[in-house]
Short mmCIF file of C-alpha atoms in Angstrom, two decimals:
data_model
loop_
_atom_site.label_atom_id
_atom_site.label_comp_id
_atom_site.label_asym_id
_atom_site.label_seq_id
_atom_site.Cartn_x
_atom_site.Cartn_y
_atom_site.Cartn_z
CA UNK A 2 16.11 -0.04 -13.60
CA UNK A 3 12.52 1.02 -12.93
CA UNK A 4 11.04 -0.44 -9.78
CA UNK A 5 8.05 -2.73 -10.01
CA UNK A 6 5.25 -1.51 -7.75
CA UNK A 7 2.99 -4.01 -5.99
CA UNK A 8 -0.06 -3.25 -3.87
CA UNK A 9 -1.39 -5.45 -1.07
CA UNK A 10 -3.37 -5.15 2.15
CA UNK A 11 -0.53 -6.04 4.51
CA UNK A 12 3.20 -6.62 4.64
CA UNK A 13 4.48 -8.53 7.67
CA UNK A 14 8.11 -8.15 8.69
CA UNK A 15 9.38 -11.07 10.78
CA UNK A 16 9.18 -14.80 10.16
CA UNK A 17 8.88 -16.16 13.67
CA UNK A 18 5.76 -17.62 15.24
CA UNK A 19 4.05 -14.19 15.36
CA UNK A 20 4.62 -13.27 11.72
CA UNK A 21 3.76 -16.69 10.33
CA UNK A 22 0.60 -16.98 12.42
CA UNK A 23 -0.51 -13.48 11.38
CA UNK A 24 0.13 -14.18 7.69
CA UNK A 25 -2.16 -17.19 7.79
CA UNK A 26 -4.76 -15.48 9.98
CA UNK A 27 -4.94 -12.57 7.53
CA UNK A 28 -5.22 -14.88 4.53
CA UNK A 29 -8.02 -16.84 6.20
CA UNK A 30 -9.82 -13.53 6.84
CA UNK A 31 -9.64 -12.53 3.17
CA UNK A 32 -6.65 -10.18 3.15
CA UNK A 33 -3.84 -10.06 0.65
CA UNK A 34 -0.56 -10.31 2.58
CA UNK A 35 3.11 -11.19 2.23
CA UNK A 36 5.81 -11.88 4.80
CA UNK A 37 9.46 -10.78 4.70
CA UNK A 38 12.14 -12.43 6.84
CA UNK A 39 15.72 -11.15 6.96
CA UNK A 40 17.36 -14.45 8.01
CA UNK A 41 15.74 -17.84 8.51
CA UNK A 42 12.26 -18.61 9.78
CA UNK A 43 12.07 -18.82 13.56
CA UNK A 44 15.79 -18.20 13.85
CA UNK A 45 15.77 -16.22 17.10
CA UNK A 46 13.09 -16.58 19.75
CA UNK A 47 10.70 -19.08 18.14
CA UNK A 48 12.99 -22.06 17.60
CA UNK A 49 14.64 -21.48 20.99
CA UNK A 50 11.24 -21.82 22.66
CA UNK A 51 10.52 -24.88 24.78
CA UNK A 52 7.11 -25.17 23.11
CA UNK A 53 4.97 -25.40 26.25
CA UNK A 54 1.39 -24.30 25.58
CA UNK A 55 0.46 -23.61 29.16
CA UNK A 56 -2.63 -22.39 30.93
CA UNK A 57 -0.93 -20.04 33.38
CA UNK A 58 -0.69 -22.27 36.43
CA UNK A 59 3.04 -21.65 36.70
CA UNK A 60 2.22 -17.95 37.13
CA UNK A 61 0.20 -18.70 40.28
CA UNK A 62 2.72 -20.59 42.40
CA UNK A 63 1.62 -18.63 45.44
CA UNK A 64 -1.77 -20.36 45.10
CA UNK A 65 -3.55 -17.15 44.07
CA UNK A 66 -4.77 -16.64 40.47
CA UNK A 67 -3.63 -13.35 38.92
CA UNK A 68 -4.09 -11.42 35.70
CA UNK A 69 -1.32 -13.30 33.89
CA UNK A 70 -2.66 -16.73 34.87
CA UNK A 71 -6.25 -15.76 34.03
CA UNK A 72 -5.32 -14.22 30.64
CA UNK A 73 -3.54 -17.36 29.53
CA UNK A 74 -5.89 -19.95 31.04
CA UNK A 75 -7.86 -20.62 27.84
CA UNK A 76 -4.84 -21.03 25.55
CA UNK A 77 -4.41 -24.84 25.70
CA UNK A 78 -8.03 -25.33 24.59
CA UNK A 79 -7.60 -22.91 21.69
CA UNK A 80 -4.45 -24.69 20.52
CA UNK A 81 -6.08 -28.12 20.87
CA UNK A 82 -8.93 -26.94 18.64
CA UNK A 83 -6.35 -25.90 16.03
CA UNK A 84 -4.64 -29.30 16.24
CA UNK A 85 -8.03 -30.95 15.73
CA UNK A 86 -8.56 -28.89 12.57
CA UNK A 87 -11.52 -26.89 13.85
CA UNK A 88 -9.84 -23.88 15.48
CA UNK A 89 -8.69 -20.48 14.22
CA UNK A 90 -5.72 -22.10 12.42
CA UNK A 91 -5.77 -25.48 10.69
CA UNK A 92 -2.98 -27.47 12.35
CA UNK A 93 -4.63 -30.86 11.87
CA UNK A 94 -2.04 -33.63 11.76
CA UNK A 95 0.58 -31.72 13.75
CA UNK A 96 1.40 -34.09 16.59
CA UNK A 97 2.34 -32.60 19.98
CA UNK A 98 5.61 -33.59 21.61
CA UNK A 99 3.45 -34.31 24.64
CA UNK A 100 -0.30 -34.18 25.25
CA UNK A 101 0.37 -32.98 28.81
CA UNK A 102 2.93 -31.24 30.97
CA UNK A 103 3.58 -32.23 34.59
CA UNK A 104 4.50 -30.77 37.96
CA UNK A 105 6.64 -32.72 40.39
CA UNK A 106 8.18 -32.00 43.77
CA UNK A 107 9.91 -33.89 46.53
CA UNK A 108 8.74 -33.27 50.13
CA UNK A 109 10.08 -29.93 51.30
CA UNK A 110 10.06 -27.64 54.31
CA UNK A 111 9.50 -24.65 52.03
CA UNK A 112 6.31 -22.81 52.93
CA UNK A 113 5.08 -21.67 49.47
CA UNK A 114 5.02 -25.19 48.09
CA UNK A 115 2.55 -26.73 50.57
CA UNK A 116 0.30 -23.68 50.10
CA UNK A 117 0.40 -24.13 46.34
CA UNK A 118 -0.35 -27.86 46.42
CA UNK A 119 -3.36 -27.19 48.62
CA UNK A 120 -4.59 -24.29 46.48
CA UNK A 121 -7.77 -24.10 44.46
CA UNK A 122 -5.68 -22.88 41.49
CA UNK A 123 -3.87 -26.23 41.31
CA UNK A 124 -6.82 -28.49 42.00
CA UNK A 125 -8.94 -26.84 39.29
CA UNK A 126 -6.26 -27.10 36.58
CA UNK A 127 -4.38 -30.32 37.32
CA UNK A 128 -4.83 -33.91 38.38
CA UNK A 129 -2.72 -35.64 41.01
CA UNK A 130 -1.39 -38.90 39.63
CA UNK A 131 -1.00 -42.31 41.24
CA UNK A 132 2.49 -43.79 41.01
CA UNK A 133 1.58 -46.15 38.16
CA UNK A 134 0.76 -43.14 35.93
CA UNK A 135 3.98 -41.22 36.57
CA UNK A 136 6.08 -40.23 33.54
CA UNK A 137 8.90 -42.71 32.96
CA UNK A 138 11.74 -40.78 34.52
CA UNK A 139 9.80 -40.21 37.77
CA UNK A 140 9.20 -43.94 38.32
CA UNK A 141 12.41 -44.34 40.29
CA UNK A 142 12.06 -45.84 43.77
CA UNK A 143 14.16 -42.92 44.94
CA UNK A 144 11.42 -40.42 44.08
CA UNK A 145 9.02 -39.90 47.00
CA UNK A 146 7.25 -36.75 45.94
CA UNK A 147 4.02 -35.58 44.32
CA UNK A 148 3.20 -35.55 40.61
CA UNK A 149 0.41 -33.60 38.90
CA UNK A 150 -0.67 -33.77 35.28
CA UNK A 151 -1.56 -30.36 33.82
CA UNK A 152 -3.98 -29.45 31.06
CA UNK A 153 -1.01 -28.00 29.15
CA UNK A 154 0.47 -29.53 26.00
CA UNK A 155 3.90 -29.24 24.38
CA UNK A 156 4.57 -28.58 20.70
CA UNK A 157 7.76 -28.97 18.70
CA UNK A 158 8.70 -25.37 17.71
CA UNK A 159 10.49 -26.63 14.59
CA UNK A 160 7.52 -28.61 13.29
CA UNK A 161 5.11 -25.82 14.22
CA UNK A 162 7.18 -23.23 12.34
CA UNK A 163 7.51 -25.57 9.38
CA UNK A 164 3.75 -26.16 9.31
CA UNK A 165 2.83 -22.46 9.47
CA UNK A 166 5.39 -21.70 6.74
CA UNK A 167 3.87 -24.36 4.49
CA UNK A 168 0.39 -22.92 5.07
CA UNK A 169 1.72 -19.47 4.15
CA UNK A 170 3.63 -20.59 1.07
CA UNK A 171 4.40 -19.20 -1.46
CA UNK A 172 4.06 -15.81 0.23
CA UNK A 173 6.92 -16.16 2.73
CA UNK A 174 10.07 -14.48 1.38
CA UNK A 175 13.66 -13.77 2.33
CA UNK A 176 14.61 -10.09 2.30
CA UNK A 177 18.04 -9.69 3.96
CA UNK A 178 17.92 -5.94 3.47
CA UNK A 179 15.08 -3.44 3.25
CA UNK A 180 16.41 -0.52 1.22
CA UNK A 181 13.75 2.00 2.13
CA UNK A 182 10.79 1.97 4.45
CA UNK A 183 8.21 4.74 4.63
CA UNK A 184 5.15 5.15 6.82
CA UNK A 185 2.22 7.40 5.93
CA UNK A 186 -1.05 8.11 7.67
CA UNK A 187 -3.03 5.60 5.59
CA UNK A 188 -0.41 3.45 3.89
CA UNK A 189 3.20 2.31 4.07
CA UNK A 190 5.80 1.57 1.43
CA UNK A 191 8.80 -0.75 1.40
CA UNK A 192 11.52 -0.93 -1.21
CA UNK A 193 13.48 -4.17 -1.63
CA UNK A 194 15.76 -4.46 -4.63
CA UNK A 195 13.70 -3.63 -7.71
CA UNK A 196 10.41 -3.96 -5.82
CA UNK A 197 8.28 -1.25 -4.31
CA UNK A 198 5.56 -2.75 -2.09
CA UNK A 199 2.71 -0.49 -1.03
CA UNK A 200 0.47 -1.73 1.76
CA UNK A 201 -2.37 -0.43 3.89
CA UNK A 202 -0.89 -1.95 7.03
CA UNK A 203 2.76 -2.64 7.77
CA UNK A 204 2.89 -5.26 10.55
CA UNK A 205 6.07 -5.28 12.62
CA UNK A 206 6.44 -8.80 14.04
CA UNK A 207 10.22 -9.00 14.10
CA UNK A 208 10.72 -9.49 17.83
CA UNK A 209 13.86 -7.61 18.88
CA UNK A 210 14.15 -6.41 15.28
CA UNK A 211 11.12 -4.17 15.84
CA UNK A 212 13.39 -1.76 17.68
CA UNK A 213 15.49 -0.89 14.62
CA UNK A 214 12.44 -0.81 12.35
CA UNK A 215 10.61 1.64 14.60
CA UNK A 216 13.67 3.89 14.71
CA UNK A 217 13.91 3.88 10.91
CA UNK A 218 10.24 4.83 10.73
CA UNK A 219 10.65 7.58 13.31
CA UNK A 220 8.04 5.98 15.56
CA UNK A 221 8.21 5.61 19.36
CA UNK A 222 10.09 2.56 20.63
CA UNK A 223 8.59 1.00 23.75
CA UNK A 224 10.36 -2.36 23.90
CA UNK A 225 12.19 -4.23 26.60
CA UNK A 226 14.48 -7.25 26.59
CA UNK A 227 14.42 -9.93 29.30
CA UNK A 228 17.52 -12.08 29.27
CA UNK A 229 17.51 -15.87 29.62
CA UNK A 230 20.42 -18.30 29.92
CA UNK A 231 18.91 -21.61 28.79
CA UNK A 232 20.57 -24.98 29.37
CA UNK A 233 20.78 -28.04 27.12
CA UNK A 234 21.50 -31.39 28.78
CA UNK A 235 22.57 -34.60 27.04
CA UNK A 236 22.53 -37.74 29.19
CA UNK A 237 21.53 -41.32 28.27
CA UNK A 238 19.29 -41.61 31.35
CA UNK A 239 17.44 -38.35 30.72
CA UNK A 240 14.20 -39.98 29.57
CA UNK A 241 11.70 -37.77 27.72
CA UNK A 242 9.93 -35.44 30.13
CA UNK A 243 7.85 -32.28 29.82
CA UNK A 244 7.11 -30.24 32.90
CA UNK A 245 8.18 -28.31 35.95
CA UNK A 246 10.16 -29.11 39.08
CA UNK A 247 8.91 -27.37 42.25
CA UNK A 248 11.15 -29.14 44.76
CA UNK A 249 12.10 -26.59 47.43
CA UNK A 250 10.75 -23.86 45.15
CA UNK A 251 11.28 -20.39 46.59
CA UNK A 252 10.51 -18.21 43.57
CA UNK A 253 7.51 -17.07 41.59
CA UNK A 254 8.35 -19.42 38.74
CA UNK A 255 9.29 -23.11 38.61
CA UNK A 256 12.78 -24.01 39.75
CA UNK A 257 13.24 -25.97 36.52
CA UNK A 258 11.12 -26.24 33.37
CA UNK A 259 12.17 -29.29 31.35
CA UNK A 260 11.25 -30.18 27.79
CA UNK A 261 12.69 -32.95 25.62
CA UNK A 262 13.70 -32.70 21.99
CA UNK A 263 15.19 -35.03 19.40
CA UNK A 264 18.89 -34.47 18.77
CA UNK A 265 20.05 -34.93 15.21
CA UNK A 266 19.42 -37.81 12.85
CA UNK A 267 20.25 -40.41 15.52
CA UNK A 268 17.02 -39.48 17.26
CA UNK A 269 18.41 -39.47 20.80
CA UNK A 270 16.71 -37.20 23.33
CA UNK A 271 18.09 -34.10 25.00
CA UNK A 272 16.65 -31.85 27.66
CA UNK A 273 16.16 -28.13 27.27
CA UNK A 274 15.97 -26.65 30.77
CA UNK A 275 14.53 -23.26 31.62
CA UNK A 276 12.53 -21.85 34.51
CA UNK A 277 14.27 -20.01 37.34
CA UNK A 278 17.53 -21.66 36.26
CA UNK A 279 17.38 -19.67 33.01
CA UNK A 280 16.14 -16.34 34.36
CA UNK A 281 18.52 -16.25 37.32
CA UNK A 282 21.39 -17.31 35.07
CA UNK A 283 21.41 -14.18 32.92
CA UNK A 284 24.28 -12.73 34.99
CA UNK A 285 26.32 -15.95 35.11
CA UNK A 286 29.13 -16.80 32.76
CA UNK A 287 28.68 -19.89 30.59
CA UNK A 288 31.03 -21.88 32.83
CA UNK A 289 29.19 -20.81 35.99
CA UNK A 290 25.82 -21.56 34.43
CA UNK A 291 26.92 -25.07 33.44
CA UNK A 292 28.19 -25.73 36.96
CA UNK A 293 25.04 -24.31 38.55
CA UNK A 294 22.82 -26.36 36.21
CA UNK A 295 24.65 -29.54 37.19
CA UNK A 296 24.07 -28.79 40.89
CA UNK A 297 20.38 -27.98 40.28
CA UNK A 298 19.84 -31.22 38.39
CA UNK A 299 21.55 -33.16 41.17
CA UNK A 300 19.27 -31.51 43.75
CA UNK A 301 16.04 -31.92 41.79
CA UNK A 302 16.65 -35.31 40.14
CA UNK A 303 19.09 -37.01 42.55
CA UNK A 304 18.42 -40.56 41.31
CA UNK A 305 20.38 -39.80 38.10
CA UNK A 306 24.17 -39.34 38.21
CA UNK A 307 24.72 -36.05 36.38
CA UNK A 308 28.50 -35.91 36.70
CA UNK A 309 29.08 -37.13 33.14
CA UNK A 310 26.21 -35.20 31.55
CA UNK A 311 27.06 -32.99 28.60
CA UNK A 312 25.76 -29.52 29.46
CA UNK A 313 25.65 -26.60 27.06
CA UNK A 314 23.98 -23.23 27.42
CA UNK A 315 22.81 -20.44 25.19
CA UNK A 316 21.63 -16.89 25.76
CA UNK A 317 18.35 -15.49 24.54
CA UNK A 318 16.71 -12.09 24.88
CA UNK A 319 12.94 -12.09 24.98
CA UNK A 320 11.69 -8.99 23.16
CA UNK A 321 8.50 -7.61 24.69
CA UNK A 322 6.49 -4.40 25.08
CA UNK A 323 8.01 -2.24 27.77
CA UNK A 324 6.58 -2.74 31.26
CA UNK A 325 7.04 -0.91 34.54
CA UNK A 326 10.28 -2.08 36.19
CA UNK A 327 10.85 -4.57 33.36
CA UNK A 328 8.16 -6.96 34.56
CA UNK A 329 6.83 -9.78 32.38
CA UNK A 330 3.82 -8.68 30.26
CA UNK A 331 0.49 -10.30 31.12
CA UNK A 332 -0.81 -10.66 27.57
CA UNK A 333 0.02 -10.44 23.88
CA UNK A 334 0.62 -6.92 22.59
CA UNK A 335 -0.54 -5.15 19.43
CA UNK A 336 -0.71 -1.39 18.90
CA UNK A 337 -1.43 0.82 15.90
CA UNK A 338 1.14 3.53 15.17
CA UNK A 339 0.23 5.49 12.05
CA UNK A 340 -0.16 2.83 9.32
CA UNK A 341 1.88 0.26 11.29
CA UNK A 342 0.76 -2.43 13.70
CA UNK A 343 3.52 -3.12 16.21
CA UNK A 344 3.21 -6.47 17.94
CA UNK A 345 4.85 -8.96 20.25
CA UNK A 346 3.19 -12.24 21.32
CA UNK A 347 5.29 -12.15 24.56
CA UNK A 348 4.94 -15.97 24.77
CA UNK A 349 4.40 -18.65 22.15
CA UNK A 350 1.25 -19.84 23.90
CA UNK A 351 -0.37 -16.38 23.47
CA UNK A 352 0.03 -16.29 19.68
CA UNK A 353 -3.68 -16.91 18.93
CA UNK A 354 -4.53 -13.97 21.19
CA UNK A 355 -2.10 -11.81 19.20
CA UNK A 356 -3.80 -12.85 15.96
CA UNK A 357 -7.16 -11.79 17.33
CA UNK A 358 -5.80 -8.40 18.43
CA UNK A 359 -4.16 -7.66 15.06
CA UNK A 360 -7.26 -8.61 13.05
CA UNK A 361 -9.26 -6.15 15.14
CA UNK A 362 -6.94 -3.36 13.92
CA UNK A 363 -7.20 -4.19 10.23
CA UNK A 364 -9.43 -2.17 7.87
CA UNK A 365 -11.71 -4.14 5.54
CA UNK A 366 -9.83 -6.10 2.85
CA UNK A 367 -9.31 -4.31 -0.47
CA UNK A 368 -6.73 -6.46 -2.24
CA UNK A 369 -7.43 -10.10 -1.41
CA UNK A 370 -5.18 -11.43 -4.18
CA UNK A 371 -1.77 -12.43 -2.87
CA UNK A 372 0.99 -10.82 -4.94
CA UNK A 373 4.00 -12.77 -6.15
CA UNK A 374 7.34 -11.15 -5.35
CA UNK A 375 10.66 -11.56 -7.17
CA UNK A 376 12.34 -12.71 -3.96
CA UNK A 377 13.63 -16.10 -2.81
CA UNK A 378 11.45 -18.13 -0.44
CA UNK A 379 12.46 -18.03 3.21
CA UNK A 380 14.01 -21.18 4.64
CA UNK A 381 13.51 -22.80 8.02
CA UNK A 382 16.04 -22.10 10.75
CA UNK A 383 17.35 -24.52 13.38
CA UNK A 384 17.00 -24.58 17.18
CA UNK A 385 20.07 -23.65 19.25
CA UNK A 386 20.71 -27.22 20.34
CA UNK A 387 21.07 -28.32 16.69
CA UNK A 388 24.10 -26.06 16.15
#
């Protein structure tokens, strides 16, 4: 059967937050574009995200602003503009899980913590709260620490993915297998079934999947993976909370980062717990990570009895541009290789920055009409705690 050839400005491979955002950003800028996803939308990194749109304060726990904290500092304002309907993406009507994130800590003899709470970095980006304004679960008489409200907000990754997919419809497709992929100096070509799609820019936004795509294209691979061992906690007294625990914090990241998500149709809340618990847990077995998580919760939130909590864990590799000694990247990444744009947002909060970088690499639009492909529409995935 003869293949049907379609021409467009851009083909995006990868239906996570990066690909979906870029599809809509390109369409708003007048480009013709389609997106291909091999599985379900958001099915790896995006829907496993905790959804914190943060301004970088957690990257400056030594009290000293750095490149990472400064790069990310304007992100909450950019996302809030989108939620208000007047930003670079129209997300009006998408309600945050929380309008703010919080920091809390019990009194501690640890040296870095007092330095941080006295730092200019904290006082310029957060507000210390009186007891009557504490989040519900910190209103226990047993809690004697400090609480700060941050400028950050928290989004539901599922609803965000769903919203971006609806904005991109009907140009978001499932393509479990790409038969052929070819990169030229000025154009690329993809063959899927009986379709041949020619594009001026092939945008690789497939997270860890970029590695295999780059190898197929014969292009350099400069990717790293940073492993996380996230924890999911189900307990009737775990009231909704969004923020970071710094009690006796001895690392360069929060001891715990807690977000709350609805569990199933019953609507009960669960906690997804990351932070140092998740990064340090990459070498622990699942059983050891569950045990360690229970001890960390008991130390950080001692007014709740965690012995009967249901604790699960899941592993996740963050795919990122390669850095010296495997360090965390400071910003979103986009790079032109031949007719391809290779990109990683590195963090959900940096996605608007990624969109700006990719648009800067695009030639002027030539084919603003959005082609219709003979492929099924991509469907929404589910977060790990829904499995």
